[in-house]
PDB file of C-alpha atoms and ligand atoms in Angstrom:
ATOM      1  CA  MET X   1      18.300  -8.349 -12.432  1.00 44.00           C
ATOM      2  CA  SER X   2      19.251 -11.788 -11.118  1.00 43.00           C
ATOM      3  CA  THR X   3      16.863 -14.203 -12.819  1.00 49.00           C
ATOM      4  CA  ALA X   4      17.898 -17.618 -11.518  1.00 52.00           C
ATOM      5  CA  THR X   5      18.288 -16.903  -7.842  1.00 73.00           C
ATOM      6  CA  ASP X   6      18.344 -19.705  -5.292  1.00 87.00           C
ATOM      7  CA  TYR X   7      15.123 -18.609  -3.742  1.00 96.00           C
ATOM      8  CA  GLU X   8      13.213 -19.071  -7.018  1.00 96.00           C
ATOM      9  CA  THR X   9      13.745 -22.838  -6.804  1.00 95.00           C
ATOM     10  CA  LEU X  10      12.635 -22.879  -3.200  1.00 96.00           C
ATOM     11  CA  ILE X  11       9.468 -20.891  -4.062  1.00 97.00           C
ATOM     12  CA  ARG X  12       8.590 -22.916  -7.145  1.00 96.00           C
ATOM     13  CA  ASP X  13       9.048 -26.193  -5.209  1.00 96.00           C
ATOM     14  CA  HIS X  14       6.883 -24.938  -2.361  1.00 96.00           C
ATOM     15  CA  TYR X  15       4.012 -23.899  -4.639  1.00 97.00           C
ATOM     16  CA  ARG X  16       4.265 -26.978  -6.870  1.00 97.00           C
ATOM     17  CA  HIS X  17       3.524 -28.946  -3.721  1.00 96.00           C
ATOM     18  CA  GLN X  18       0.574 -26.608  -2.922  1.00 95.00           C
ATOM     19  CA  ALA X  19      -0.794 -27.203  -6.433  1.00 97.00           C
ATOM     20  CA  GLU X  20      -0.554 -30.983  -6.014  1.00 97.00           C
ATOM     21  CA  LYS X  21      -2.065 -30.948  -2.538  1.00 96.00           C
ATOM     22  CA  HIS X  22      -4.948 -28.508  -3.031  1.00 96.00           C
ATOM     23  CA  GLY X  23      -5.841 -28.240  -6.725  1.00 95.00           C
ATOM     24  CA  HIS X  24      -8.726 -25.770  -7.115  1.00 95.00           C
ATOM     25  CA  SER X  25      -9.450 -25.526  -3.367  1.00 95.00           C
ATOM     26  CA  LYS X  26      -9.672 -22.180  -1.589  1.00 95.00           C
ATOM     27  CA  ARG X  27      -7.247 -23.709   0.944  1.00 95.00           C
ATOM     28  CA  SER X  28      -4.482 -23.646  -1.668  1.00 95.00           C
ATOM     29  CA  THR X  29      -1.735 -21.443  -0.155  1.00 94.00           C
ATOM     30  CA  MET X  30      -4.008 -20.505   2.789  1.00 96.00           C
ATOM     31  CA  GLU X  31      -5.273 -23.207   5.104  1.00 96.00           C
ATOM     32  CA  ASP X  32      -6.775 -20.803   7.639  1.00 97.00           C
ATOM     33  CA  ASP X  33     -10.411 -20.318   6.598  1.00 97.00           C
ATOM     34  CA  VAL X  34     -10.890 -17.126   8.640  1.00 97.00           C
ATOM     35  CA  ILE X  35      -7.929 -15.433   6.963  1.00 97.00           C
ATOM     36  CA  ARG X  36      -9.129 -16.526   3.520  1.00 98.00           C
ATOM     37  CA  ALA X  37     -12.664 -15.216   4.241  1.00 97.00           C
ATOM     38  CA  LYS X  38     -11.486 -11.871   5.641  1.00 95.00           C
ATOM     39  CA  GLU X  39      -9.022 -11.325   2.798  1.00 97.00           C
ATOM     40  CA  THR X  40     -11.771 -12.041   0.262  1.00 97.00           C
ATOM     41  CA  GLU X  41     -14.103  -9.631   2.049  1.00 94.00           C
ATOM     42  CA  ALA X  42     -11.432  -6.898   1.939  1.00 94.00           C
ATOM     43  CA  ILE X  43     -10.736  -7.466  -1.768  1.00 97.00           C
ATOM     44  CA  GLU X  44     -14.465  -7.267  -2.486  1.00 97.00           C
ATOM     45  CA  GLU X  45     -14.522  -3.906  -0.683  1.00 95.00           C
ATOM     46  CA  PHE X  46     -11.592  -2.859  -2.836  1.00 97.00           C
ATOM     47  CA  VAL X  47     -13.529  -3.614  -6.045  1.00 97.00           C
ATOM     48  CA  ARG X  48     -16.558  -1.734  -4.645  1.00 96.00           C
ATOM     49  CA  LEU X  49     -14.302   1.270  -4.048  1.00 95.00           C
ATOM     50  CA  LEU X  50     -12.936   1.056  -7.606  1.00 96.00           C
ATOM     51  CA  GLU X  51     -16.451   0.839  -9.038  1.00 96.00           C
ATOM     52  CA  ALA X  52     -17.619   3.783  -6.926  1.00 93.00           C
ATOM     53  CA  GLU X  53     -14.712   5.936  -8.092  1.00 93.00           C
ATOM     54  CA  ARG X  54     -15.118   5.038 -11.760  1.00 92.00           C
ATOM     55  CA  THR X  55     -16.650   8.013 -13.511  1.00 83.00           C
ATOM     56  CA  ASP X  56     -17.115   6.844 -17.102  1.00 89.00           C
ATOM     57  CA  GLY X  57     -18.581   3.356 -16.591  1.00 86.00           C
ATOM     58  CA  THR X  58     -15.866   1.618 -18.649  1.00 92.00           C
ATOM     59  CA  PRO X  59     -14.664  -1.832 -17.504  1.00 96.00           C
ATOM     60  CA  LEU X  60     -11.840  -1.834 -14.994  1.00 97.00           C
ATOM     61  CA  ARG X  61      -8.550  -3.688 -15.641  1.00 98.00           C
ATOM     62  CA  ILE X  62      -7.611  -5.374 -12.386  1.00 98.00           C
ATOM     63  CA  LEU X  63      -4.489  -7.478 -11.807  1.00 98.00           C
ATOM     64  CA  ASP X  64      -4.228 -10.158  -9.117  1.00 98.00           C
ATOM     65  CA  LEU X  65      -0.443 -10.447  -8.921  1.00 98.00           C
ATOM     66  CA  GLY X  66       0.615 -13.900  -7.699  1.00 98.00           C
ATOM     67  CA  CYS X  67      -2.912 -15.189  -8.225  1.00 98.00           C
ATOM     68  CA  GLY X  68      -2.132 -18.807  -7.275  1.00 98.00           C
ATOM     69  CA  ASN X  69      -4.842 -21.210  -8.465  1.00 97.00           C
ATOM     70  CA  GLY X  70      -7.085 -18.293  -9.470  1.00 97.00           C
ATOM     71  CA  HIS X  71      -9.587 -18.777  -6.629  1.00 96.00           C
ATOM     72  CA  THR X  72      -9.930 -15.084  -5.717  1.00 97.00           C
ATOM     73  CA  LEU X  73     -10.014 -13.796  -9.272  1.00 97.00           C
ATOM     74  CA  SER X  74     -12.679 -16.289 -10.373  1.00 96.00           C
ATOM     75  CA  HIS X  75     -14.779 -15.308  -7.366  1.00 96.00           C
ATOM     76  CA  LEU X  76     -14.444 -11.600  -8.221  1.00 97.00           C
ATOM     77  CA  SER X  77     -15.328 -12.127 -11.866  1.00 96.00           C
ATOM     78  CA  ARG X  78     -18.583 -13.813 -10.819  1.00 95.00           C
ATOM     79  CA  LYS X  79     -19.421 -11.304  -8.095  1.00 96.00           C
ATOM     80  CA  PHE X  80     -18.466  -8.160 -10.040  1.00 96.00           C
ATOM     81  CA  PRO X  81     -18.920  -9.057 -13.725  1.00 95.00           C
ATOM     82  CA  GLY X  82     -18.107  -6.703 -16.570  1.00 94.00           C
ATOM     83  CA  HIS X  83     -14.466  -5.988 -15.743  1.00 97.00           C
ATOM     84  CA  ALA X  84     -11.245  -7.349 -17.243  1.00 96.00           C
ATOM     85  CA  TYR X  85      -9.520  -9.536 -14.645  1.00 98.00           C
ATOM     86  CA  LEU X  86      -5.866 -10.469 -15.096  1.00 98.00           C
ATOM     87  CA  GLY X  87      -4.128 -13.103 -13.005  1.00 98.00           C
ATOM     88  CA  GLY X  88      -0.318 -13.072 -13.045  1.00 98.00           C
ATOM     89  CA  GLU X  89       1.381 -16.186 -11.692  1.00 98.00           C
ATOM     90  CA  PHE X  90       4.969 -17.391 -11.285  1.00 98.00           C
ATOM     91  CA  THR X  91       4.456 -21.110 -10.575  1.00 98.00           C
ATOM     92  CA  ASP X  92       3.528 -23.087 -13.705  1.00 98.00           C
ATOM     93  CA  GLU X  93       1.505 -25.720 -11.859  1.00 98.00           C
ATOM     94  CA  LEU X  94      -0.700 -23.100 -10.169  1.00 98.00           C
ATOM     95  CA  LEU X  95      -1.076 -21.218 -13.441  1.00 98.00           C
ATOM     96  CA  ASP X  96      -2.294 -24.425 -15.134  1.00 98.00           C
ATOM     97  CA  ILE X  97      -4.939 -24.883 -12.434  1.00 98.00           C
ATOM     98  CA  ALA X  98      -6.046 -21.248 -12.725  1.00 97.00           C
ATOM     99  CA  ARG X  99      -6.387 -21.608 -16.495  1.00 96.00           C
ATOM    100  CA  SER X 100      -8.371 -24.829 -16.213  1.00 95.00           C
ATOM    101  CA  GLN X 101     -11.413 -23.254 -14.555  1.00 85.00           C
ATOM    102  CA  PRO X 102     -14.185 -21.672 -16.575  1.00 77.00           C
ATOM    103  CA  SER X 103     -13.820 -17.937 -15.848  1.00 80.00           C
ATOM    104  CA  GLU X 104     -15.006 -15.986 -18.856  1.00 79.00           C
ATOM    105  CA  HIS X 105     -13.630 -12.602 -17.815  1.00 88.00           C
ATOM    106  CA  CYS X 106     -10.297 -13.776 -16.398  1.00 96.00           C
ATOM    107  CA  GLU X 107      -7.049 -14.046 -18.269  1.00 97.00           C
ATOM    108  CA  PHE X 108      -4.232 -15.892 -16.531  1.00 97.00           C
ATOM    109  CA  VAL X 109      -0.673 -15.189 -17.633  1.00 97.00           C
ATOM    110  CA  ALA X 110       2.837 -16.231 -16.618  1.00 98.00           C
ATOM    111  CA  CYS X 111       4.293 -13.329 -14.692  1.00 97.00           C
ATOM    112  CA  ASP X 112       7.211 -12.388 -12.478  1.00 98.00           C
ATOM    113  CA  ALA X 113       6.405  -9.508 -10.117  1.00 98.00           C
ATOM    114  CA  ARG X 114       9.988  -8.262 -10.417  1.00 98.00           C
ATOM    115  CA  ASP X 115       9.698  -7.718 -14.140  1.00 97.00           C
ATOM    116  CA  MET X 116       6.116  -7.683 -15.349  1.00 97.00           C
ATOM    117  CA  GLY X 117       5.199  -7.797 -19.016  1.00 94.00           C
ATOM    118  CA  PHE X 118       2.443  -5.196 -18.725  1.00 97.00           C
ATOM    119  CA  ASP X 119       2.617  -1.760 -20.325  1.00 98.00           C
ATOM    120  CA  ASP X 120       3.233   1.404 -18.322  1.00 98.00           C
ATOM    121  CA  ASN X 121       0.054   3.070 -16.986  1.00 98.00           C
ATOM    122  CA  SER X 122      -2.153   0.232 -18.245  1.00 98.00           C
ATOM    123  CA  LEU X 123      -4.033  -1.035 -15.165  1.00 98.00           C
ATOM    124  CA  ASP X 124      -6.702   0.524 -12.958  1.00 98.00           C
ATOM    125  CA  ALA X 125      -5.819  -1.585  -9.956  1.00 98.00           C
ATOM    126  CA  VAL X 126      -3.426  -4.215  -8.666  1.00 98.00           C
ATOM    127  CA  PHE X 127      -3.763  -6.367  -5.585  1.00 98.00           C
ATOM    128  CA  THR X 128      -1.394  -8.856  -4.001  1.00 98.00           C
ATOM    129  CA  GLN X 129      -2.364 -11.484  -1.458  1.00 98.00           C
ATOM    130  CA  ARG X 130       0.778 -12.751   0.294  1.00 98.00           C
ATOM    131  CA  CYS X 131       2.736 -12.768  -2.975  1.00 98.00           C
ATOM    132  CA  LEU X 132       5.589 -10.297  -2.535  1.00 98.00           C
ATOM    133  CA  ILE X 133       6.668 -11.948   0.731  1.00 98.00           C
ATOM    134  CA  ASN X 134       7.827 -14.857  -1.448  1.00 98.00           C
ATOM    135  CA  ILE X 135      10.477 -12.627  -2.960  1.00 98.00           C
ATOM    136  CA  LEU X 136      13.229 -13.388  -0.518  1.00 97.00           C
ATOM    137  CA  ASP X 137      15.525 -10.499  -1.342  1.00 97.00           C
ATOM    138  CA  GLU X 138      14.833  -6.935  -0.194  1.00 97.00           C
ATOM    139  CA  GLU X 139      15.958  -5.217  -3.395  1.00 97.00           C
ATOM    140  CA  ASP X 140      13.865  -7.621  -5.531  1.00 97.00           C
ATOM    141  CA  GLN X 141      10.850  -6.970  -3.290  1.00 98.00           C
ATOM    142  CA  LEU X 142      11.208  -3.222  -3.709  1.00 98.00           C
ATOM    143  CA  ARG X 143      11.719  -3.632  -7.458  1.00 98.00           C
ATOM    144  CA  SER X 144       8.347  -5.427  -7.559  1.00 98.00           C
ATOM    145  CA  ILE X 145       6.658  -2.552  -5.749  1.00 98.00           C
ATOM    146  CA  ARG X 146       8.136  -0.147  -8.303  1.00 98.00           C
ATOM    147  CA  GLU X 147       6.851  -2.437 -11.076  1.00 98.00           C
ATOM    148  CA  ILE X 148       3.353  -2.212  -9.599  1.00 98.00           C
ATOM    149  CA  ALA X 149       3.625   1.581  -9.605  1.00 98.00           C
ATOM    150  CA  ARG X 150       4.823   1.505 -13.208  1.00 98.00           C
ATOM    151  CA  VAL X 151       1.914  -0.537 -14.585  1.00 98.00           C
ATOM    152  CA  LEU X 152      -0.786   1.376 -12.683  1.00 98.00           C
ATOM    153  CA  LYS X 153      -2.551   4.292 -14.329  1.00 98.00           C
ATOM    154  CA  PRO X 154      -2.079   7.589 -12.480  1.00 97.00           C
ATOM    155  CA  GLY X 155      -4.704   7.606  -9.723  1.00 96.00           C
ATOM    156  CA  GLY X 156      -4.915   3.784  -9.868  1.00 97.00           C
ATOM    157  CA  HIS X 157      -4.863   1.821  -6.616  1.00 97.00           C
ATOM    158  CA  TYR X 158      -2.688  -0.924  -5.168  1.00 98.00           C
ATOM    159  CA  LEU X 159      -4.164  -3.084  -2.424  1.00 97.00           C
ATOM    160  CA  MET X 160      -1.264  -4.709  -0.618  1.00 97.00           C
ATOM    161  CA  ILE X 161      -2.119  -7.716   1.549  1.00 97.00           C
ATOM    162  CA  GLU X 162       1.326  -8.798   2.683  1.00 98.00           C
ATOM    163  CA  CYS X 163       3.167  -9.605   5.921  1.00 98.00           C
ATOM    164  CA  PHE X 164       4.933  -7.012   8.069  1.00 97.00           C
ATOM    165  CA  ASN X 165       7.465  -7.414  10.860  1.00 97.00           C
ATOM    166  CA  ASP X 166       5.765  -5.026  13.296  1.00 96.00           C
ATOM    167  CA  GLY X 167       2.591  -7.147  13.479  1.00 96.00           C
ATOM    168  CA  LEU X 168       4.640 -10.294  14.041  1.00 98.00           C
ATOM    169  CA  GLU X 169       6.697  -8.559  16.758  1.00 98.00           C
ATOM    170  CA  ASN X 170       3.567  -7.358  18.596  1.00 97.00           C
ATOM    171  CA  ASN X 171       2.052 -10.814  18.401  1.00 97.00           C
ATOM    172  CA  ASN X 172       5.262 -12.389  19.700  1.00 98.00           C
ATOM    173  CA  LYS X 173       5.357  -9.868  22.562  1.00 98.00           C
ATOM    174  CA  ALA X 174       1.886 -11.030  23.597  1.00 97.00           C
ATOM    175  CA  ARG X 175       2.877 -14.681  23.200  1.00 97.00           C
ATOM    176  CA  THR X 176       6.013 -14.388  25.323  1.00 97.00           C
ATOM    177  CA  GLU X 177       4.081 -12.501  28.040  1.00 97.00           C
ATOM    178  CA  CYS X 178       1.887 -15.598  28.217  1.00 95.00           C
ATOM    179  CA  GLY X 179       4.793 -18.073  28.296  1.00 95.00           C
ATOM    180  CA  LEU X 180       4.462 -19.087  24.622  1.00 95.00           C
ATOM    181  CA  GLU X 181       7.506 -19.208  22.354  1.00 95.00           C
ATOM    182  CA  ALA X 182       8.004 -16.496  19.726  1.00 97.00           C
ATOM    183  CA  LEU X 183       7.230 -17.480  16.136  1.00 96.00           C
ATOM    184  CA  ALA X 184       9.332 -16.733  13.040  1.00 97.00           C
ATOM    185  CA  PRO X 185       8.230 -16.286   9.414  1.00 97.00           C
ATOM    186  CA  ALA X 186       8.034 -19.496   7.357  1.00 96.00           C
ATOM    187  CA  HIS X 187      11.173 -20.322   5.343  1.00 96.00           C
ATOM    188  CA  HIS X 188       9.522 -19.232   2.080  1.00 97.00           C
ATOM    189  CA  ASN X 189       8.534 -15.782   3.360  1.00 98.00           C
ATOM    190  CA  ARG X 190      10.334 -12.469   3.852  1.00 98.00           C
ATOM    191  CA  TYR X 191       8.297  -9.879   5.748  1.00 98.00           C
ATOM    192  CA  PHE X 192       8.248  -6.143   5.018  1.00 98.00           C
ATOM    193  CA  ASP X 193       9.337  -3.215   7.190  1.00 97.00           C
ATOM    194  CA  MET X 194       6.970  -0.305   6.647  1.00 94.00           C
ATOM    195  CA  ASP X 195       9.669   2.381   6.894  1.00 95.00           C
ATOM    196  CA  VAL X 196      11.750   0.696   4.152  1.00 97.00           C
ATOM    197  CA  LEU X 197       8.649   0.342   1.995  1.00 97.00           C
ATOM    198  CA  LEU X 198       7.617   3.975   2.446  1.00 96.00           C
ATOM    199  CA  GLU X 199      11.072   5.163   1.428  1.00 97.00           C
ATOM    200  CA  ALA X 200      10.975   2.985  -1.708  1.00 96.00           C
ATOM    201  CA  ILE X 201       7.578   4.223  -2.905  1.00 96.00           C
ATOM    202  CA  ASP X 202       8.282   7.897  -2.273  1.00 97.00           C
ATOM    203  CA  GLY X 203       7.151   9.862  -5.332  1.00 97.00           C
ATOM    204  CA  LEU X 204       5.564   6.775  -6.929  1.00 98.00           C
ATOM    205  CA  LEU X 205       2.713   5.724  -4.661  1.00 97.00           C
ATOM    206  CA  ARG X 206       1.015   7.566  -1.829  1.00 96.00           C
ATOM    207  CA  VAL X 207      -0.589   5.969   1.189  1.00 94.00           C
ATOM    208  CA  ALA X 208      -4.397   5.995   1.036  1.00 91.00           C
ATOM    209  CA  ASP X 209      -6.678   5.637   4.053  1.00 85.00           C
ATOM    210  CA  PRO X 210      -7.104   1.871   4.565  1.00 82.00           C
ATOM    211  CA  ARG X 211     -10.335   2.422   6.478  1.00 78.00           C
ATOM    212  CA  ARG X 212     -12.011   2.938   3.118  1.00 81.00           C
ATOM    213  CA  ILE X 213     -11.919  -0.820   2.608  1.00 81.00           C
ATOM    214  CA  GLN X 214     -11.450  -2.433   6.028  1.00 74.00           C
ATOM    215  CA  PRO X 215     -14.764  -4.181   6.607  1.00 62.00           C
ATOM    216  CA  GLY X 216     -16.269  -3.667  10.036  1.00 56.00           C
ATOM    217  CA  TYR X 217     -13.692  -1.153  11.175  1.00 58.00           C
ATOM    218  CA  ASP X 218     -14.532   2.472  11.783  1.00 55.00           C
ATOM    219  CA  GLY X 219     -12.437   3.228  14.857  1.00 53.00           C
ATOM    220  CA  PRO X 220      -9.884   5.999  15.174  1.00 49.00           C
ATOM    221  CA  LEU X 221      -6.722   3.868  15.356  1.00 47.00           C
ATOM    222  CA  CYS X 222      -5.043   3.920  11.968  1.00 52.00           C
ATOM    223  CA  ASP X 223      -2.588   1.230  12.929  1.00 66.00           C
ATOM    224  CA  THR X 224      -5.430  -1.190  13.560  1.00 75.00           C
ATOM    225  CA  ASN X 225      -5.361  -3.871  10.925  1.00 88.00           C
ATOM    226  CA  PHE X 226      -8.056  -6.174   9.624  1.00 92.00           C
ATOM    227  CA  LEU X 227      -6.675  -9.519  10.853  1.00 95.00           C
ATOM    228  CA  SER X 228      -5.330  -8.231  14.165  1.00 95.00           C
ATOM    229  CA  SER X 229      -7.997  -9.723  16.448  1.00 95.00           C
ATOM    230  CA  HIS X 230      -8.004 -12.999  14.561  1.00 96.00           C
ATOM    231  CA  TYR X 231      -4.239 -13.381  14.998  1.00 97.00           C
ATOM    232  CA  PHE X 232      -4.517 -12.458  18.670  1.00 97.00           C
ATOM    233  CA  VAL X 233      -7.128 -15.161  19.203  1.00 97.00           C
ATOM    234  CA  ALA X 234      -5.530 -17.806  16.939  1.00 97.00           C
ATOM    235  CA  ARG X 235      -1.899 -17.280  17.984  1.00 96.00           C
ATOM    236  CA  VAL X 236      -2.216 -16.129  21.624  1.00 96.00           C
ATOM    237  CA  LEU X 237      -5.545 -16.967  23.295  1.00 96.00           C
ATOM    238  CA  HIS X 238      -6.250 -20.310  21.665  1.00 96.00           C
ATOM    239  CA  PRO X 239      -2.738 -21.762  22.194  1.00 95.00           C
ATOM    240  CA  LEU X 240      -3.162 -20.873  25.871  1.00 94.00           C
ATOM    241  CA  VAL X 241      -6.301 -22.988  25.998  1.00 93.00           C
ATOM    242  CA  THR X 242      -4.666 -25.865  24.112  1.00 92.00           C
ATOM    243  CA  GLN X 243      -1.399 -25.530  26.058  1.00 87.00           C
ATOM    244  CA  GLY X 244       0.712 -24.499  23.108  1.00 80.00           C
ATOM    245  CA  GLN X 245      -0.845 -26.568  20.344  1.00 82.00           C
ATOM    246  CA  TRP X 246      -1.671 -24.630  17.212  1.00 80.00           C
ATOM    247  CA  ILE X 247      -4.756 -26.064  15.508  1.00 88.00           C
ATOM    248  CA  ARG X 248      -6.385 -24.329  12.528  1.00 93.00           C
ATOM    249  CA  ASN X 249     -10.065 -23.666  11.918  1.00 96.00           C
ATOM    250  CA  THR X 250     -11.377 -24.515  15.397  1.00 95.00           C
ATOM    251  CA  GLU X 251     -14.863 -23.487  16.564  1.00 95.00           C
ATOM    252  CA  PHE X 252     -13.165 -21.427  19.318  1.00 95.00           C
ATOM    253  CA  VAL X 253     -11.293 -19.302  16.780  1.00 96.00           C
ATOM    254  CA  LYS X 254     -14.205 -19.088  14.338  1.00 96.00           C
ATOM    255  CA  PHE X 255     -16.501 -17.892  17.154  1.00 96.00           C
ATOM    256  CA  PHE X 256     -14.273 -14.919  17.955  1.00 95.00           C
ATOM    257  CA  ALA X 257     -13.724 -14.147  14.258  1.00 94.00           C
ATOM    258  CA  GLY X 258     -17.470 -13.695  13.988  1.00 89.00           C
ATOM    259  CA  VAL X 259     -17.900 -11.340  16.936  1.00 90.00           C
ATOM    260  CA  MET X 260     -14.684  -9.332  17.361  1.00 90.00           C
ATOM    261  CA  PRO X 261     -13.922  -6.208  15.351  1.00 88.00           C
ATOM    262  CA  PRO X 262     -10.257  -5.715  14.464  1.00 89.00           C
ATOM    263  CA  VAL X 263      -8.347  -4.276  17.413  1.00 89.00           C
ATOM    264  CA  GLY X 264      -4.661  -3.320  17.507  1.00 90.00           C
ATOM    265  CA  ASN X 265      -1.796  -4.445  15.337  1.00 92.00           C
ATOM    266  CA  TYR X 266      -1.176  -8.096  16.230  1.00 95.00           C
ATOM    267  CA  SER X 267      -1.220  -9.564  12.737  1.00 96.00           C
ATOM    268  CA  PRO X 268       1.735 -10.005  10.399  1.00 97.00           C
ATOM    269  CA  ILE X 269      -0.706 -10.140   7.474  1.00 97.00           C
ATOM    270  CA  GLN X 270      -1.767  -6.551   6.941  1.00 95.00           C
ATOM    271  CA  LEU X 271      -3.747  -4.588   4.450  1.00 94.00           C
ATOM    272  CA  HIS X 272      -2.401  -1.309   3.054  1.00 93.00           C
ATOM    273  CA  LEU X 273      -3.874   0.822   0.329  1.00 94.00           C
ATOM    274  CA  PHE X 274      -1.787   2.958  -2.060  1.00 96.00           C
ATOM    275  CA  THR X 275      -2.616   5.279  -4.913  1.00 97.00           C
ATOM    276  CA  LYS X 276      -0.341   6.002  -7.866  1.00 98.00           C
ATOM    277  CA  VAL X 277       0.872   9.566  -7.794  1.00 96.00           C
TER     278      VAL X 277
HETATM  279  C1  LIG A   1       0.812 -17.280  -0.747  1.00 89.89           C
HETATM  280  S1  LIG A   1       0.534 -17.577  -2.430  1.00 89.89           S
HETATM  281  C2  LIG A   1      -0.997 -16.707  -2.673  1.00 89.89           C
HETATM  282  C3  LIG A   1      -1.721 -17.107  -3.920  1.00 89.89           C
HETATM  283  C4  LIG A   1      -3.029 -16.389  -4.114  1.00 89.89           C
HETATM  284  N1  LIG A   1      -2.830 -14.953  -4.076  1.00 89.89           N
HETATM  285  C5  LIG A   1      -3.988 -16.813  -3.037  1.00 89.89           C
HETATM  286  O1  LIG A   1      -4.335 -16.003  -2.179  1.00 89.89           O
HETATM  287  O2  LIG A   1      -4.394 -17.978  -3.058  1.00 89.89           O
HETATM  288  C6  LIG A   1       1.731 -16.564  -3.254  1.00 89.89           C
HETATM  289  C7  LIG A   1       1.698 -16.694  -4.756  1.00 89.89           C
HETATM  290  O3  LIG A   1       2.653 -15.800  -5.314  1.00 89.89           O
HETATM  291  C8  LIG A   1       3.325 -16.473  -6.377  1.00 89.89           C
HETATM  292  N2  LIG A   1       4.633 -15.848  -6.556  1.00 89.89           N
HETATM  293  C9  LIG A   1       5.764 -16.055  -5.860  1.00 89.89           C
HETATM  294  N3  LIG A   1       6.770 -15.309  -6.350  1.00 89.89           N
HETATM  295  C10 LIG A   1       6.260 -14.598  -7.374  1.00 89.89           C
HETATM  296  C11 LIG A   1       6.787 -13.656  -8.292  1.00 89.89           C
HETATM  297  N4  LIG A   1       8.076 -13.297  -8.256  1.00 89.89           N
HETATM  298  N5  LIG A   1       5.976 -13.127  -9.227  1.00 89.89           N
HETATM  299  C12 LIG A   1       4.670 -13.500  -9.279  1.00 89.89           C
HETATM  300  N6  LIG A   1       4.106 -14.391  -8.447  1.00 89.89           N
HETATM  301  C13 LIG A   1       4.886 -14.935  -7.505  1.00 89.89           C
HETATM  302  C14 LIG A   1       3.393 -17.915  -5.916  1.00 89.89           C
HETATM  303  O4  LIG A   1       3.634 -18.798  -6.983  1.00 89.89           O
HETATM  304  C15 LIG A   1       2.033 -18.082  -5.260  1.00 89.89           C
HETATM  305  O5  LIG A   1       1.063 -18.465  -6.181  1.00 89.89           O
END
């Protein structure tokens, strides 16, 4: 494995800046409040699913891989106490912030998704929130997915909240229809292609029905994803109103986030649920 790749420096620099700018804030690494809220809601549903499936009442071991400043994990440990929460983080400055908050049931450790220090079959669940897209090499990304499969117990679940090219392409199609320019991923992100991912996990992880944890969605379209409507409003409708300007956290966007169920596949950030074979 290449350990000192160029992209590591780029990623560490980017997140050092996030640590300096945002400290403990929930806006660290995610300045869009609707996305943060909907991701948190989905991860809460994930923990509810894990608790419902647990048959023996023992504490769950849950890993937040690429946990940033520990915001999500600390929230979970307060909302669903009694489990063992692990936060794995690559950027020292974010890890320091995560460790500096009082979270009795959380343990934060230095961790590289490509080569994790956890034992085989040792975790009940893993989730990632826009972490693996920071691995800017396809083979390294797929190695990380295989690592997740390795550390999960058989039957354990992986909640993947990461960015995918198809959602970005659909959103850009809608934007260009409306005379808006197409958008590209940020320089520190590499989006996934679902067909490449499915090939890589074959025999390791199987796709589980995401509707089990997509809050507010009970429609028949499996390719509907939880942030689709929000991205359509924030990246297509609202820029039309503002004549191209992209402003975060407006009342316009928050209004629609409150009333619209997810429709279609217009979001690069997607939620996918996998179970270890
Ligand atoms: C977009 S941030 C999300 C942080 C956190 N999940 C959140 O929602 O606030 C991505 C995180 O993944 C971490 N990361 C990047 N590459 C990583 C790697 N190879 N292994 C583990 N974490 C990594 C970054 O340092 C950063 O904290």
